[in-house]
Amino acid sequence: MTKTIRTQVCIVGSGPSGLLLSQLLANAGIDSIVLDRRDRAYIESRIRAGVLEQGTVTALEDAGVADRLHREGLKHEGFDLAFDGDRHRIDIAALTGKTVTVYGQTEVTKDLFDSRFAQGQPFLFSVADVALHDLKTDAPHATLTHDGQPIRIDCDWIAGCDGFHGPCRQSIPSDVLQTYERVYPFGWLGVMVEQPPVSHELIYANHARGFALASQRSQTRSRYYVQCDLNDDIANWSDDRFWEELKLRLGPVADDLQTGESFEKSIAPLRSFVAEPMRYGRMCLAGDAAHIVPPTGAKGLNLAVADIRLLSRALIAHYGGNGTHIDTYSETVLRRVWKVERFSWQLSTLMHQFPDASPFEKRMQRAEFDYIASSEAASRTIAENYVGLPLD
Ligand code: FAS
Ligand code: PHB
């Protein structure tokens, strides 16, 4: 016997996109249900982004979930680009008047879950077989199974916040859906360690041996990455090997590196990906369901939040009788998505060792670093993208 549930917005995916959307809609009196194939504990355990743009902080403030972020987040006014041992600080505060905040995606997710649970948000966790129907009508519905029971969710809108591997993007007919992709010929090996950061700000380094990033989660917890082969195996990377490689790539600044036993170690591939359109009938895509950026520009989570700011604005206006924003949602959001894809691609191309790079391409990398280091205008373009472009 199928159980039928009725709601205004059916949100598929309970990552940052889905959680923030449900919060912003609830604040405007619009009800939703949030589905996820995983459960809360699993979702909160995923270690991902670490840097929040000012616009993301504003969105979390507007959602009413930024108290702990303001208590525990670390404001950063700049970061370093290093190239074969030469370092240049991008002074984002002086160049843009803005800052970024170091506060893990894990913490953002926890804060959103705490708020949604406290306010009685309906969730369905550990669901399976999610499928979308009647998207081209004004009465779409989703079907799924939960605890072995078939469920139908009748709604006005479906928000595809189900990440890169979810079903929502796949619900757009192949003769409508267009995708664009660049897969990078390397991955990032990331490590978390309970030790103070090697530097008070982030350091992105391009070294002849490969890229490295010194990041952090707090004054006592550090996050580090090194570029690795695309098909590398985590078993090949003992902590000792990782620390030795990181020191080589970071250079003299790592003389004070405090190492220790890592408590998280993983390899992630790098890709640039965009799906168009981001709306099909009564379904709108947001976040990783529609696009992926290489983590070099610290944009994945921030781009997802920017999508949700635009989608929540559009849905709230729709329920208020104004369909302008929802009618232009895909066009508006994609204009910004492509600009962020460009920055993430540019910084990834500048800061990594490409196995098949020609001598000319290697000199172009060095020349671009030297140009950025010698030109306030060039540094400002890096800074204004890093702190976050305007919403629209
Ligand atoms: P998410 O993928 O977070 O959430 C999608 C949700 O949909 C998941 O909970 C999933 O369980 C659910 N779902 C999927 N299929 C489903 C189905 N069939 N039915 C129901 N639910 C389903 N970004 C940065 O800015 N900086 C970083 O350093 C960084 N590092 C990353 C490292 C890794 C390994 C990965 C994978 C991503 C990283 N990102 C980083 C990007 C990441 O932060 C994403 O941009 C962010 O999680 C996007 O949030 P969502 O759009 O909510 O998608
Ligand atoms: C992180 O802290 O995980 C992090 C920071 C900046 C990036 C990517 C990842 O560009």
CSV table of C-alpha atoms and ligand atoms in Angstrom, one decimal:
chain,number,residue,atom,x,y,z
A,1,MET,CA,0.0,0.0,0.0
A,2,THR,CA,1.6,3.3,-1.1
A,3,LYS,CA,1.7,6.1,1.5
A,4,THR,CA,1.0,9.5,0.0
A,5,ILE,CA,2.6,12.7,1.5
A,6,ARG,CA,1.7,16.2,0.3
A,7,THR,CA,4.1,19.2,0.6
A,8,GLN,CA,4.9,22.4,-1.3
A,9,VAL,CA,8.6,21.6,-2.1
A,10,CYS,CA,10.1,18.1,-2.2
A,11,ILE,CA,13.9,18.5,-1.6
A,12,VAL,CA,16.0,15.5,-2.8
A,13,GLY,CA,19.3,15.6,-0.9
A,14,SER,CA,20.2,16.6,2.7
A,15,GLY,CA,23.6,18.0,2.1
A,16,PRO,CA,24.3,21.7,2.5
A,17,SER,CA,22.1,22.6,-0.5
A,18,GLY,CA,19.0,20.7,0.6
A,19,LEU,CA,19.4,21.7,4.3
A,20,LEU,CA,19.9,25.4,3.6
A,21,LEU,CA,17.0,25.4,1.1
A,22,SER,CA,14.6,23.8,3.6
A,23,GLN,CA,15.7,26.4,6.3
A,24,LEU,CA,15.2,29.4,4.1
A,25,LEU,CA,11.8,28.2,2.8
A,26,ALA,CA,10.6,27.4,6.3
A,27,ASN,CA,11.6,30.9,7.4
A,28,ALA,CA,9.3,32.2,4.7
A,29,GLY,CA,6.5,29.8,5.8
A,30,ILE,CA,6.9,27.4,2.9
A,31,ASP,CA,6.8,23.7,3.8
A,32,SER,CA,9.1,21.0,2.4
A,33,ILE,CA,10.2,17.5,3.0
A,34,VAL,CA,13.9,16.5,2.7
A,35,LEU,CA,14.9,13.1,1.4
A,36,ASP,CA,18.3,11.4,1.6
A,37,ARG,CA,19.6,8.0,0.8
A,38,ARG,CA,21.9,8.3,3.8
A,39,ASP,CA,21.2,9.1,7.4
A,40,ARG,CA,22.2,12.2,9.4
A,41,ALA,CA,25.2,10.7,11.1
A,42,TYR,CA,26.7,9.6,7.7
A,43,ILE,CA,26.1,13.0,6.1
A,44,GLU,CA,27.6,14.9,9.1
A,45,SER,CA,30.7,12.6,9.0
A,46,ARG,CA,31.7,13.6,5.5
A,47,ILE,CA,34.8,15.8,5.6
A,48,ARG,CA,34.7,18.3,2.7
A,49,ALA,CA,35.0,22.1,2.4
A,50,GLY,CA,36.7,24.4,4.8
A,51,VAL,CA,36.5,28.0,3.5
A,52,LEU,CA,33.3,30.1,3.5
A,53,GLU,CA,32.9,33.2,1.3
A,54,GLN,CA,31.4,36.2,2.9
A,55,GLY,CA,28.2,35.6,0.9
A,56,THR,CA,27.9,32.1,2.4
A,57,VAL,CA,28.3,33.6,5.9
A,58,THR,CA,25.5,36.1,5.1
A,59,ALA,CA,23.3,33.2,3.8
A,60,LEU,CA,23.8,31.3,7.1
A,61,GLU,CA,23.1,34.5,9.1
A,62,ASP,CA,19.9,35.0,7.1
A,63,ALA,CA,19.0,31.4,7.8
A,64,GLY,CA,19.5,32.0,11.5
A,65,VAL,CA,22.2,29.3,11.9
A,66,ALA,CA,25.4,31.4,12.2
A,67,ASP,CA,25.8,31.7,16.0
A,68,ARG,CA,28.4,29.0,16.4
A,69,LEU,CA,30.1,30.0,13.1
A,70,HIS,CA,30.6,33.5,14.6
A,71,ARG,CA,32.0,32.0,17.8
A,72,GLU,CA,34.3,29.4,16.3
A,73,GLY,CA,34.9,30.4,12.7
A,74,LEU,CA,38.3,31.9,11.9
A,75,LYS,CA,38.3,35.1,9.8
A,76,HIS,CA,41.1,35.2,7.2
A,77,GLU,CA,42.2,38.4,5.5
A,78,GLY,CA,44.6,36.8,3.0
A,79,PHE,CA,46.3,33.7,1.7
A,80,ASP,CA,49.6,32.8,0.0
A,81,LEU,CA,50.3,31.6,-3.5
A,82,ALA,CA,53.7,29.9,-3.6
A,83,PHE,CA,55.6,29.0,-6.8
A,84,ASP,CA,58.8,27.0,-6.6
A,85,GLY,CA,59.6,28.5,-3.2
A,86,ASP,CA,58.6,32.1,-4.1
A,87,ARG,CA,55.6,33.3,-2.1
A,88,HIS,CA,53.0,36.1,-2.8
A,89,ARG,CA,50.3,37.0,-0.3
A,90,ILE,CA,46.9,37.9,-1.8
A,91,ASP,CA,45.7,40.5,0.6
A,92,ILE,CA,42.0,39.9,0.1
A,93,ALA,CA,40.9,42.4,2.8
A,94,ALA,CA,42.9,45.3,1.4
A,95,LEU,CA,42.1,44.4,-2.2
A,96,THR,CA,38.3,43.7,-1.8
A,97,GLY,CA,37.3,45.0,1.7
A,98,LYS,CA,36.0,41.4,2.4
A,99,THR,CA,37.3,38.4,4.2
A,100,VAL,CA,36.7,34.6,4.2
A,101,THR,CA,35.9,32.4,7.2
A,102,VAL,CA,37.6,29.1,7.9
A,103,TYR,CA,34.7,26.8,9.2
A,104,GLY,CA,34.3,23.2,8.1
A,105,GLN,CA,31.4,22.1,5.9
A,106,THR,CA,30.9,19.4,8.6
A,107,GLU,CA,30.1,22.1,11.1
A,108,VAL,CA,27.8,24.0,8.7
A,109,THR,CA,25.9,20.7,8.1
A,110,LYS,CA,25.6,20.1,11.9
A,111,ASP,CA,24.3,23.6,12.5
A,112,LEU,CA,21.7,23.3,9.8
A,113,PHE,CA,20.6,19.8,11.0
A,114,ASP,CA,20.3,21.1,14.6
A,115,SER,CA,18.1,23.9,13.4
A,116,ARG,CA,15.9,21.8,11.1
A,117,PHE,CA,15.4,19.1,13.8
A,118,ALA,CA,14.6,21.8,16.4
A,119,GLN,CA,12.0,23.2,14.1
A,120,GLY,CA,10.4,19.9,13.2
A,121,GLN,CA,11.5,19.7,9.6
A,122,PRO,CA,10.1,16.5,8.0
A,123,PHE,CA,13.0,14.2,6.8
A,124,LEU,CA,13.0,10.8,5.2
A,125,PHE,CA,16.5,9.2,5.6
A,126,SER,CA,17.9,6.0,4.1
A,127,VAL,CA,15.4,6.2,1.2
A,128,ALA,CA,15.9,4.2,-2.0
A,129,ASP,CA,14.5,4.2,-5.6
A,130,VAL,CA,13.8,7.9,-5.8
A,131,ALA,CA,12.1,8.7,-9.1
A,132,LEU,CA,10.6,11.9,-10.4
A,133,HIS,CA,7.3,12.1,-12.3
A,134,ASP,CA,5.2,14.7,-14.2
A,135,LEU,CA,7.9,17.4,-14.1
A,136,LYS,CA,6.3,19.2,-17.0
A,137,THR,CA,3.0,19.6,-15.2
A,138,ASP,CA,2.2,21.9,-12.2
A,139,ALA,CA,1.6,18.8,-10.1
A,140,PRO,CA,4.9,16.9,-10.1
A,141,HIS,CA,5.5,14.0,-7.7
A,142,ALA,CA,8.3,11.8,-6.4
A,143,THR,CA,8.2,8.1,-5.7
A,144,LEU,CA,10.6,6.2,-3.4
A,145,THR,CA,10.8,3.5,-0.9
A,146,HIS,CA,11.5,4.0,2.8
A,147,ASP,CA,11.8,1.2,5.3
A,148,GLY,CA,10.6,-1.1,2.5
A,149,GLN,CA,7.3,1.0,2.1
A,150,PRO,CA,6.4,2.6,-1.2
A,151,ILE,CA,5.9,6.3,-0.8
A,152,ARG,CA,4.5,9.0,-3.1
A,153,ILE,CA,5.2,12.7,-2.5
A,154,ASP,CA,2.8,15.1,-4.2
A,155,CYS,CA,4.2,18.7,-4.4
A,156,ASP,CA,4.4,21.9,-6.4
A,157,TRP,CA,8.2,21.9,-6.9
A,158,ILE,CA,11.1,19.4,-6.7
A,159,ALA,CA,14.5,20.7,-5.7
A,160,GLY,CA,17.3,18.5,-7.0
A,161,CYS,CA,19.9,18.9,-4.3
A,162,ASP,CA,21.1,15.3,-4.6
A,163,GLY,CA,24.8,15.9,-5.5
A,164,PHE,CA,26.8,14.7,-8.5
A,165,HIS,CA,25.5,11.0,-8.4
A,166,GLY,CA,21.9,11.7,-7.6
A,167,PRO,CA,18.8,10.9,-9.8
A,168,CYS,CA,17.5,14.5,-10.4
A,169,ARG,CA,19.8,15.6,-13.1
A,170,GLN,CA,19.2,12.3,-14.8
A,171,SER,CA,15.5,13.1,-14.9
A,172,ILE,CA,16.1,15.7,-17.5
A,173,PRO,CA,15.6,14.1,-21.0
A,174,SER,CA,18.9,13.5,-22.9
A,175,ASP,CA,17.7,15.6,-25.8
A,176,VAL,CA,17.3,18.6,-23.4
A,177,LEU,CA,20.2,18.0,-21.0
A,178,GLN,CA,23.7,19.4,-22.0
A,179,THR,CA,26.8,18.7,-20.0
A,180,TYR,CA,30.3,20.1,-20.1
A,181,GLU,CA,33.2,18.4,-18.4
A,182,ARG,CA,37.0,18.6,-17.8
A,183,VAL,CA,38.6,15.8,-15.8
A,184,TYR,CA,42.1,16.8,-14.5
A,185,PRO,CA,45.0,14.3,-14.8
A,186,PHE,CA,45.6,14.1,-11.0
A,187,GLY,CA,43.8,14.0,-7.7
A,188,TRP,CA,44.2,15.5,-4.2
A,189,LEU,CA,45.3,13.4,-1.2
A,190,GLY,CA,43.8,15.1,1.9
A,191,VAL,CA,44.8,14.6,5.5
A,192,MET,CA,43.4,15.9,8.8
A,193,VAL,CA,45.6,16.1,11.9
A,194,GLU,CA,45.1,17.4,15.4
A,195,GLN,CA,48.0,19.8,15.3
A,196,PRO,CA,48.2,23.6,15.1
A,197,PRO,CA,48.4,24.9,11.5
A,198,VAL,CA,51.8,25.5,10.0
A,199,SER,CA,50.7,29.0,9.0
A,200,HIS,CA,48.0,31.4,10.3
A,201,GLU,CA,46.7,31.7,6.7
A,202,LEU,CA,46.3,29.2,3.8
A,203,ILE,CA,49.2,28.4,1.5
A,204,TYR,CA,48.6,27.2,-2.0
A,205,ALA,CA,51.9,25.9,-3.4
A,206,ASN,CA,53.0,24.8,-6.9
A,207,HIS,CA,56.3,22.9,-6.6
A,208,ALA,CA,58.1,20.9,-9.3
A,209,ARG,CA,57.0,17.7,-7.3
A,210,GLY,CA,53.4,18.8,-7.4
A,211,PHE,CA,50.7,21.0,-5.7
A,212,ALA,CA,50.3,21.3,-2.0
A,213,LEU,CA,47.8,23.2,0.2
A,214,ALA,CA,48.2,24.0,3.9
A,215,SER,CA,44.7,24.7,5.4
A,216,GLN,CA,43.1,24.4,8.8
A,217,ARG,CA,39.9,23.9,10.7
A,218,SER,CA,40.8,25.6,14.0
A,219,GLN,CA,43.9,26.8,16.0
A,220,THR,CA,44.5,23.1,16.9
A,221,ARG,CA,43.3,21.2,13.8
A,222,SER,CA,45.0,21.3,10.4
A,223,ARG,CA,44.0,20.2,6.9
A,224,TYR,CA,46.6,19.5,4.3
A,225,TYR,CA,46.6,18.3,0.7
A,226,VAL,CA,49.1,17.1,-1.9
A,227,GLN,CA,48.5,16.5,-5.5
A,228,CYS,CA,48.7,12.8,-6.3
A,229,ASP,CA,48.3,10.5,-9.3
A,230,LEU,CA,44.8,10.1,-10.5
A,231,ASN,CA,44.8,6.3,-9.7
A,232,ASP,CA,47.0,6.5,-6.6
A,233,ASP,CA,46.1,4.2,-3.7
A,234,ILE,CA,45.8,5.6,-0.2
A,235,ALA,CA,47.6,2.5,1.0
A,236,ASN,CA,50.7,3.9,-0.7
A,237,TRP,CA,50.7,6.9,1.6
A,238,SER,CA,51.9,6.4,5.2
A,239,ASP,CA,51.7,9.4,7.4
A,240,ASP,CA,55.5,9.7,7.3
A,241,ARG,CA,55.5,9.7,3.5
A,242,PHE,CA,52.8,12.3,3.4
A,243,TRP,CA,54.6,14.7,5.9
A,244,GLU,CA,57.9,14.3,4.0
A,245,GLU,CA,56.2,15.1,0.7
A,246,LEU,CA,54.3,18.1,2.1
A,247,LYS,CA,57.5,19.6,3.6
A,248,LEU,CA,59.3,19.3,0.3
A,249,ARG,CA,56.5,21.0,-1.6
A,250,LEU,CA,55.8,23.8,1.0
A,251,GLY,CA,59.4,24.7,1.4
A,252,PRO,CA,61.0,26.6,4.3
A,253,VAL,CA,57.7,27.5,5.8
A,254,ALA,CA,57.3,23.8,6.7
A,255,ASP,CA,60.4,23.9,8.9
A,256,ASP,CA,57.9,24.5,11.8
A,257,LEU,CA,55.3,22.0,10.5
A,258,GLN,CA,53.8,20.0,13.5
A,259,THR,CA,53.1,16.5,12.2
A,260,GLY,CA,51.2,13.7,13.9
A,261,GLU,CA,48.9,10.8,13.3
A,262,SER,CA,46.3,11.7,10.7
A,263,PHE,CA,42.7,10.9,11.6
A,264,GLU,CA,41.3,11.3,8.1
A,265,LYS,CA,43.1,10.5,4.8
A,266,SER,CA,41.4,10.3,1.4
A,267,ILE,CA,42.0,10.9,-2.3
A,268,ALA,CA,39.5,12.9,-4.3
A,269,PRO,CA,39.5,13.3,-8.1
A,270,LEU,CA,39.3,16.8,-9.7
A,271,ARG,CA,36.8,17.7,-12.3
A,272,SER,CA,35.0,20.7,-13.8
A,273,PHE,CA,31.4,19.9,-14.7
A,274,VAL,CA,28.3,21.8,-15.6
A,275,ALA,CA,24.8,20.6,-16.5
A,276,GLU,CA,22.4,22.9,-18.4
A,277,PRO,CA,19.6,23.7,-17.9
A,278,MET,CA,19.3,24.0,-14.1
A,279,ARG,CA,15.5,23.9,-14.4
A,280,TYR,CA,13.2,21.4,-16.1
A,281,GLY,CA,9.5,22.1,-15.7
A,282,ARG,CA,8.8,22.0,-11.9
A,283,MET,CA,12.3,20.7,-11.0
A,284,CYS,CA,15.2,23.0,-10.2
A,285,LEU,CA,18.8,21.7,-9.7
A,286,ALA,CA,21.2,23.3,-7.2
A,287,GLY,CA,24.7,22.6,-5.9
A,288,ASP,CA,26.7,19.5,-6.9
A,289,ALA,CA,23.6,18.1,-8.7
A,290,ALA,CA,24.3,20.6,-11.4
A,291,HIS,CA,28.0,21.4,-11.2
A,292,ILE,CA,31.4,20.4,-9.9
A,293,VAL,CA,34.5,22.5,-9.4
A,294,PRO,CA,38.0,21.5,-8.6
A,295,PRO,CA,38.6,22.3,-4.9
A,296,THR,CA,41.5,24.6,-5.7
A,297,GLY,CA,39.4,27.8,-5.6
A,298,ALA,CA,37.5,26.7,-2.4
A,299,LYS,CA,34.2,27.1,-4.4
A,300,GLY,CA,32.2,23.9,-4.2
A,301,LEU,CA,30.2,24.5,-1.0
A,302,ASN,CA,30.1,28.3,-1.7
A,303,LEU,CA,28.7,27.8,-5.2
A,304,ALA,CA,26.0,25.5,-3.8
A,305,VAL,CA,25.0,28.1,-1.2
A,306,ALA,CA,24.8,30.8,-3.9
A,307,ASP,CA,22.5,28.6,-6.0
A,308,ILE,CA,20.3,28.1,-2.9
A,309,ARG,CA,20.2,31.8,-2.2
A,310,LEU,CA,18.9,32.3,-5.8
A,311,LEU,CA,16.5,29.3,-5.7
A,312,SER,CA,15.0,30.2,-2.4
A,313,ARG,CA,14.5,33.8,-3.6
A,314,ALA,CA,12.8,32.5,-6.7
A,315,LEU,CA,10.5,30.0,-4.9
A,316,ILE,CA,9.5,32.5,-2.2
A,317,ALA,CA,8.7,35.1,-4.9
A,318,HIS,CA,6.7,32.4,-6.8
A,319,TYR,CA,4.5,31.6,-3.7
A,320,GLY,CA,4.1,35.4,-3.3
A,321,GLY,CA,2.6,35.6,-6.8
A,322,ASN,CA,5.7,36.8,-8.7
A,323,GLY,CA,7.1,34.2,-11.1
A,324,THR,CA,9.9,36.4,-12.6
A,325,HIS,CA,12.8,34.9,-10.6
A,326,ILE,CA,11.8,31.2,-11.0
A,327,ASP,CA,11.2,31.8,-14.8
A,328,THR,CA,14.8,33.2,-15.1
A,329,TYR,CA,16.4,30.9,-12.4
A,330,SER,CA,18.4,28.7,-14.8
A,331,GLU,CA,19.7,31.6,-16.9
A,332,THR,CA,20.6,33.7,-13.8
A,333,VAL,CA,22.3,30.9,-11.8
A,334,LEU,CA,24.3,29.5,-14.7
A,335,ARG,CA,25.7,33.0,-15.5
A,336,ARG,CA,27.4,32.9,-12.1
A,337,VAL,CA,28.2,29.2,-12.2
A,338,TRP,CA,30.3,29.6,-15.3
A,339,LYS,CA,32.2,32.5,-13.8
A,340,VAL,CA,33.1,30.4,-10.8
A,341,GLU,CA,34.0,27.4,-13.0
A,342,ARG,CA,36.3,29.7,-14.8
A,343,PHE,CA,38.1,30.9,-11.6
A,344,SER,CA,38.4,27.3,-10.3
A,345,TRP,CA,39.8,26.1,-13.6
A,346,GLN,CA,42.2,29.1,-13.8
A,347,LEU,CA,43.6,28.6,-10.3
A,348,SER,CA,43.9,24.8,-10.9
A,349,THR,CA,45.7,25.3,-14.2
A,350,LEU,CA,48.1,27.8,-12.5
A,351,MET,CA,48.9,25.8,-9.3
A,352,HIS,CA,49.3,22.1,-10.4
A,353,GLN,CA,52.0,20.1,-12.2
A,354,PHE,CA,50.4,18.7,-15.4
A,355,PRO,CA,52.0,15.4,-16.5
A,356,ASP,CA,51.9,16.2,-20.2
A,357,ALA,CA,52.7,20.0,-19.9
A,358,SER,CA,55.0,21.3,-22.6
A,359,PRO,CA,58.0,23.5,-21.6
A,360,PHE,CA,56.1,26.5,-23.0
A,361,GLU,CA,53.1,25.7,-20.8
A,362,LYS,CA,55.3,25.4,-17.7
A,363,ARG,CA,56.8,28.9,-18.5
A,364,MET,CA,53.3,30.2,-18.9
A,365,GLN,CA,52.5,29.0,-15.4
A,366,ARG,CA,55.5,30.8,-14.0
A,367,ALA,CA,54.8,34.0,-16.0
A,368,GLU,CA,51.2,34.1,-14.7
A,369,PHE,CA,52.5,33.7,-11.1
A,370,ASP,CA,55.0,36.5,-11.7
A,371,TYR,CA,52.3,38.7,-13.2
A,372,ILE,CA,50.0,38.2,-10.3
A,373,ALA,CA,52.8,38.8,-7.8
A,374,SER,CA,53.8,42.1,-9.6
A,375,SER,CA,50.4,43.5,-10.4
A,376,GLU,CA,47.8,44.9,-7.9
A,377,ALA,CA,45.2,44.5,-10.7
A,378,ALA,CA,46.0,40.9,-11.2
A,379,SER,CA,46.0,40.2,-7.5
A,380,ARG,CA,42.7,41.9,-7.2
A,381,THR,CA,41.1,39.6,-9.8
A,382,ILE,CA,42.2,36.6,-7.8
A,383,ALA,CA,41.0,38.2,-4.6
A,384,GLU,CA,37.6,39.2,-5.8
A,385,ASN,CA,36.9,35.7,-7.1
A,386,TYR,CA,38.2,34.1,-3.9
A,387,VAL,CA,36.0,36.1,-1.5
A,388,GLY,CA,33.0,35.5,-3.8
A,389,LEU,CA,31.5,37.2,-6.8
A,390,PRO,CA,28.2,39.1,-6.4
A,391,LEU,CA,25.1,36.9,-6.3
A,392,ASP,CA,23.7,38.2,-9.6
B,1,FAS,P1,26.2,17.0,-1.5
B,1,FAS,O1,26.8,16.0,-2.4
B,1,FAS,O2,26.9,17.5,-0.3
B,1,FAS,O3,24.8,16.4,-1.0
B,1,FAS,C1,23.9,15.6,-1.8
B,1,FAS,C2,23.1,14.7,-0.9
B,1,FAS,O4,22.2,14.0,-1.8
B,1,FAS,C3,23.9,13.7,-0.2
B,1,FAS,O5,23.7,13.7,1.2
B,1,FAS,C4,23.5,12.3,-0.8
B,1,FAS,O6,23.4,11.3,0.1
B,1,FAS,C5,22.1,12.7,-1.4
B,1,FAS,N1,21.7,11.8,-2.5
B,1,FAS,C6,22.5,11.4,-3.5
B,1,FAS,N2,21.8,10.5,-4.3
B,1,FAS,C7,20.6,10.3,-3.7
B,1,FAS,C8,19.4,9.6,-4.0
B,1,FAS,N3,19.4,8.7,-5.0
B,1,FAS,N4,18.3,9.6,-3.2
B,1,FAS,C9,18.3,10.5,-2.1
B,1,FAS,N5,19.4,11.2,-1.7
B,1,FAS,C10,20.5,11.2,-2.5
B,1,FAS,N6,34.1,22.1,-1.7
B,1,FAS,C11,34.9,23.1,-1.3
B,1,FAS,O7,34.4,24.3,-1.4
B,1,FAS,N7,36.1,22.9,-0.7
B,1,FAS,C12,36.6,21.6,-0.6
B,1,FAS,O8,37.7,21.5,0.0
B,1,FAS,C13,35.8,20.5,-1.0
B,1,FAS,N8,36.3,19.3,-0.9
B,1,FAS,C14,35.5,18.2,-1.3
B,1,FAS,C15,36.0,16.9,-1.2
B,1,FAS,C16,35.2,15.8,-1.6
B,1,FAS,C17,35.7,14.4,-1.5
B,1,FAS,C18,34.0,16.1,-2.3
B,1,FAS,C19,33.1,14.9,-2.8
B,1,FAS,C20,33.5,17.4,-2.4
B,1,FAS,C21,34.3,18.5,-1.9
B,1,FAS,N9,33.8,19.8,-2.1
B,1,FAS,C22,34.6,20.8,-1.6
B,1,FAS,C23,32.6,20.1,-2.7
B,1,FAS,C24,31.5,19.8,-1.7
B,1,FAS,O9,31.7,20.6,-0.6
B,1,FAS,C25,30.2,20.1,-2.4
B,1,FAS,O10,30.2,21.3,-3.2
B,1,FAS,C26,29.0,20.3,-1.4
B,1,FAS,O11,28.9,19.1,-0.7
B,1,FAS,C27,27.8,20.5,-2.3
B,1,FAS,O12,26.6,20.3,-1.5
B,1,FAS,P2,25.3,19.6,-2.0
B,1,FAS,O13,24.9,20.3,-3.3
B,1,FAS,O14,24.3,19.6,-0.9
B,1,FAS,O15,25.7,18.2,-2.5
B,2,PHB,C1,40.0,22.8,3.0
B,2,PHB,O1,40.4,23.4,4.1
B,2,PHB,O2,39.6,21.7,3.0
B,2,PHB,C2,40.3,23.6,1.7
B,2,PHB,C3,40.6,24.9,1.8
B,2,PHB,C4,40.8,25.6,0.6
B,2,PHB,C5,40.6,24.9,-0.6
B,2,PHB,C6,40.3,23.6,-0.7
B,2,PHB,C7,40.1,22.9,0.5
B,2,PHB,O3,40.8,25.6,-1.8
